[in-house]
CSV table of C-alpha atoms in Angstrom, one decimal:
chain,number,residue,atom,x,y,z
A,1,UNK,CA,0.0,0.0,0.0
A,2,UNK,CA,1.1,3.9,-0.7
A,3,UNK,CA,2.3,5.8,2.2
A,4,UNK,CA,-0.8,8.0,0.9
A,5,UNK,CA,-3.3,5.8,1.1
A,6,UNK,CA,-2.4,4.3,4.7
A,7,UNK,CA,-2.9,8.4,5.7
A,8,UNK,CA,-6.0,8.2,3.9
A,9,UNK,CA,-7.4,4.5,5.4
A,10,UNK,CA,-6.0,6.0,8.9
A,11,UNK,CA,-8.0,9.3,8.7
A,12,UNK,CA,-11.0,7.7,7.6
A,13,UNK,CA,-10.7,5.4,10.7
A,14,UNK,CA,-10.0,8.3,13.0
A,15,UNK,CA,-13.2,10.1,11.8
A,16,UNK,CA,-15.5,7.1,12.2
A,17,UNK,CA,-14.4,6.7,15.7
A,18,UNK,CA,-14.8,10.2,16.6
A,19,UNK,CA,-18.5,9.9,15.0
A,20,UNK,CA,-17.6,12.7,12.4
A,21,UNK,CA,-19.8,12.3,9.4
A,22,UNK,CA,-17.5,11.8,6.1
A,23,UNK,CA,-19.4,12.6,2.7
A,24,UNK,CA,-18.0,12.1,-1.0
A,25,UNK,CA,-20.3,12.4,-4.2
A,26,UNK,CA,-21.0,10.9,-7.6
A,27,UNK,CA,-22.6,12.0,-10.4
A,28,UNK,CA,-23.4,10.7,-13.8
A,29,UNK,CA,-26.5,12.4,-15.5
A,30,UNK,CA,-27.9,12.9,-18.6
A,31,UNK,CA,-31.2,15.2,-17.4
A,32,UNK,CA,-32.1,15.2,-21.1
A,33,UNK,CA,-33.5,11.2,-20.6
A,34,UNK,CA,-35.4,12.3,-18.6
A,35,UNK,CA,-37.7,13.8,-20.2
A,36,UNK,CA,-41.1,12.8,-21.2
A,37,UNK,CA,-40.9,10.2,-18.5
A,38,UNK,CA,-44.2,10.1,-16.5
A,39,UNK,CA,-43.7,7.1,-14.0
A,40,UNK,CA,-41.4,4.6,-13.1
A,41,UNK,CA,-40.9,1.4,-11.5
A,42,UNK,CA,-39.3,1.4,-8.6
A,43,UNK,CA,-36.3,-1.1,-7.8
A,44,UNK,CA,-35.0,-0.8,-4.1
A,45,UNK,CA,-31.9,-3.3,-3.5
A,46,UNK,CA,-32.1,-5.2,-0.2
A,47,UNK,CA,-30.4,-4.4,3.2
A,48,UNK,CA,-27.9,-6.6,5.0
A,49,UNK,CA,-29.5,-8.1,7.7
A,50,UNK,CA,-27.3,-6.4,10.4
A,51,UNK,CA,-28.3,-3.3,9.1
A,52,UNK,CA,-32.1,-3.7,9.5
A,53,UNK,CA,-31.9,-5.1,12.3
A,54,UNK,CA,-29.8,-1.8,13.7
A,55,UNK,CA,-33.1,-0.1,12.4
A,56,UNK,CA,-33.1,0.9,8.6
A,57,UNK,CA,-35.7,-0.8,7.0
A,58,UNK,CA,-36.4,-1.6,3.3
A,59,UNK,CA,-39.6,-1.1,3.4
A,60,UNK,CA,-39.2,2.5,5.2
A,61,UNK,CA,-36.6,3.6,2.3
A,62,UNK,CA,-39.4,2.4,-0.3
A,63,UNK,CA,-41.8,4.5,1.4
A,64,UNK,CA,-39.7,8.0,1.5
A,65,UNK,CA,-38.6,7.4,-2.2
A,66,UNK,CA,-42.4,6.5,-3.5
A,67,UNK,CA,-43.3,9.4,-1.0
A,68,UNK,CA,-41.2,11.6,-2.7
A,69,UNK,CA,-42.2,10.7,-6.2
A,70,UNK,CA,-45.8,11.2,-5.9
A,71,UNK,CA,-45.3,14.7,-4.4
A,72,UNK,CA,-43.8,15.7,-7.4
A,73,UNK,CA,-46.6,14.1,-9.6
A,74,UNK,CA,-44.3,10.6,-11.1
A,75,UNK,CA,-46.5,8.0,-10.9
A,76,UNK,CA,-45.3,4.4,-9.4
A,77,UNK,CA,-45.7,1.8,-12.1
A,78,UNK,CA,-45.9,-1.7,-11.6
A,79,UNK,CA,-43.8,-3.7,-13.1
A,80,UNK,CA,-46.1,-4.9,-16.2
A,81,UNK,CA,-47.1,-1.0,-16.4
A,82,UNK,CA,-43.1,-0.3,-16.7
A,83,UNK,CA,-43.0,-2.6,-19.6
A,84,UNK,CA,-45.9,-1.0,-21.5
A,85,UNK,CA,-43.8,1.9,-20.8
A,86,UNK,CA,-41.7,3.5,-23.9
A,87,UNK,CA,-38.4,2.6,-22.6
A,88,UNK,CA,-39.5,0.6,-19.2
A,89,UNK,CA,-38.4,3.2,-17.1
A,90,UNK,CA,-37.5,2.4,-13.4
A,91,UNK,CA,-36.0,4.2,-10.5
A,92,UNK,CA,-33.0,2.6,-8.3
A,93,UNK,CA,-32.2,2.9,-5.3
A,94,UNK,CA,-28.9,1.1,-3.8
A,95,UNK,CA,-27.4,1.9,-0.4
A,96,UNK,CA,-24.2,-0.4,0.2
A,97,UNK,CA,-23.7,-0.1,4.1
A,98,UNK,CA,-21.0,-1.6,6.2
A,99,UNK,CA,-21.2,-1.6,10.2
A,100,UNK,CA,-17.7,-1.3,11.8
A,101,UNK,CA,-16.0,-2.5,14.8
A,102,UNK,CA,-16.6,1.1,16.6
A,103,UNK,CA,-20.7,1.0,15.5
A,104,UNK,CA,-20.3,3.5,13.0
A,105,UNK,CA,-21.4,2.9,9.7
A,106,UNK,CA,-19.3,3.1,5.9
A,107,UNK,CA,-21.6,3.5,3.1
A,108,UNK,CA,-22.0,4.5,-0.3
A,109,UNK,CA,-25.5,5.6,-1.7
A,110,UNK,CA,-26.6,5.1,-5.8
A,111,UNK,CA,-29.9,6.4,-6.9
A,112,UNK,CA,-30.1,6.0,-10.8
A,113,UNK,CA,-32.5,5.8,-13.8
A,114,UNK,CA,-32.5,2.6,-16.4
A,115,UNK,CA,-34.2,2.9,-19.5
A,116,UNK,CA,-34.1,0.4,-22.5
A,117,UNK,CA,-31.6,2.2,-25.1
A,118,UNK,CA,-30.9,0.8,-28.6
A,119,UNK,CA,-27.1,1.1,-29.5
A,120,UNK,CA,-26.5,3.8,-32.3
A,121,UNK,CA,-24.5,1.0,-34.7
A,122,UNK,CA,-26.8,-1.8,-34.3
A,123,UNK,CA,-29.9,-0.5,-34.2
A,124,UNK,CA,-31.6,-4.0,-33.5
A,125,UNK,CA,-29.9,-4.6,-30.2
A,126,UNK,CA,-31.8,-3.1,-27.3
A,127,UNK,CA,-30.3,-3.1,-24.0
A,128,UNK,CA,-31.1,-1.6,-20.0
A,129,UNK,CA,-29.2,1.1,-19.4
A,130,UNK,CA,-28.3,3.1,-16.8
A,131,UNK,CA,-29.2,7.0,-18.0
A,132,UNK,CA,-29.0,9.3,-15.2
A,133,UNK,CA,-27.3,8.6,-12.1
A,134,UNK,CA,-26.4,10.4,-8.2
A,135,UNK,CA,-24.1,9.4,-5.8
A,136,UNK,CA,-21.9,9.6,-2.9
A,137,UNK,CA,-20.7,7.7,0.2
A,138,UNK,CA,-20.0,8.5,3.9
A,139,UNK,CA,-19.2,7.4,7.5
A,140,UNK,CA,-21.6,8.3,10.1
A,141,UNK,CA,-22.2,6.7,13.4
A,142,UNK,CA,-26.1,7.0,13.1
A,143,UNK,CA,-28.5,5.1,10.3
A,144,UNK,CA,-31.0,8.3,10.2
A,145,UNK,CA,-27.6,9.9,8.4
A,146,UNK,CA,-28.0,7.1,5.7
A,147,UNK,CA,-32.0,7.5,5.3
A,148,UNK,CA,-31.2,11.2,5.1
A,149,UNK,CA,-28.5,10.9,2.5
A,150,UNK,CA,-31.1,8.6,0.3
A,151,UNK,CA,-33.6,11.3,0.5
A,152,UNK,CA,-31.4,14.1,-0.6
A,153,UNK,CA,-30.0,11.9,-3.5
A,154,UNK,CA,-34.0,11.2,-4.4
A,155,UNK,CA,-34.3,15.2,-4.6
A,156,UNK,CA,-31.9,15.2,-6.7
A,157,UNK,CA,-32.9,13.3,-9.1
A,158,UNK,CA,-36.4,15.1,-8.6
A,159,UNK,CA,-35.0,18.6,-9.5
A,160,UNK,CA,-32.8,16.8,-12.4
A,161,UNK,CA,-36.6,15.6,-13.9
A,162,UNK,CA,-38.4,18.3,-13.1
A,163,UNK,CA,-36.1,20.5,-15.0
A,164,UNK,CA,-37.3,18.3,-18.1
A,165,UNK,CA,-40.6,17.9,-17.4
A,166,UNK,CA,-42.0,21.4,-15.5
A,167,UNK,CA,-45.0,21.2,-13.9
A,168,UNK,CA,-48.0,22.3,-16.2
């Protein structure tokens, strides 16, 4: 390992143990997919056990993101209804989260848009691809943190489609 990196591995160590909150960010977007879009399915990624039963629960996560949506007028499709969709649009939602010895959490947060895209020199061969994307990673000692984090990478992806589809 580089004698930068060790400084790096130790700080981000020191931090967790002090319970200071450590954020990074990510993003990858292309607003322009965006638009036109009217609902999506919604794909949440399960939790590691440890992690729900330290108190973040899927189910809770599904309900602020699907809260979220429908504030801003997206409606939740099922999956059949994302298929008769132009593009079978969903919404994902991924929070990778590691407890450490010291009970503070390391995670990393991904909330991203697929859409079925043809490829420009075969225009026969459809794939799922990823077409806007958020996000960022941390260390905090508390799981609210994390729920938090997922909310404010939601909104972000809210503002990114409502720029592309204003409200009438």
């Amino acid at each position: 390992m580089e004698i930068k990196s060790k400084y790096v591995v130790i700080l981000i160590l020191l931090m967790s143990i002090s319970g200071i909150i450590l954020e990074g960010a990510v993003y990858i977007s292309d607003v322009e997919s965006l638009k036109g879009i009217k609902g999506f399915r919604l794909h949440i990624e399960s939790l590691d056990p440890e992690i729900v039963r330290d108190g973040l629960k899927e189910n809770v996560v599904r309900n602020d993101v699907e809260l979220k949506l429908r504030l801003a007028g997206i409606k939740i499709l099922t999956e059949f209804e994302s298929f008769l969709e132009v593009g079978s649009p969903y919404l994902h939602v991924n929070a990778n989260i590691l407890k450490t010895r010291s009970g503070s959490y390391v995670y990393s947060v991904e909330v991203s848009t697929y859409q079925a895209v043809v490829l420009k020199r075969n225009q026969q061969h459809e794939r799922i691809a990823p077409t806007w994307k958020t996000g960022g990673f941390g260390i905090t000692p508390d799981l609210n943190d994390i729920r938090s984090d997922i909310k404010n990478r939601v909104d972000q992806f809210l503002n990114a489609w409502l720029s592309v589809n204003p409200k009438e």
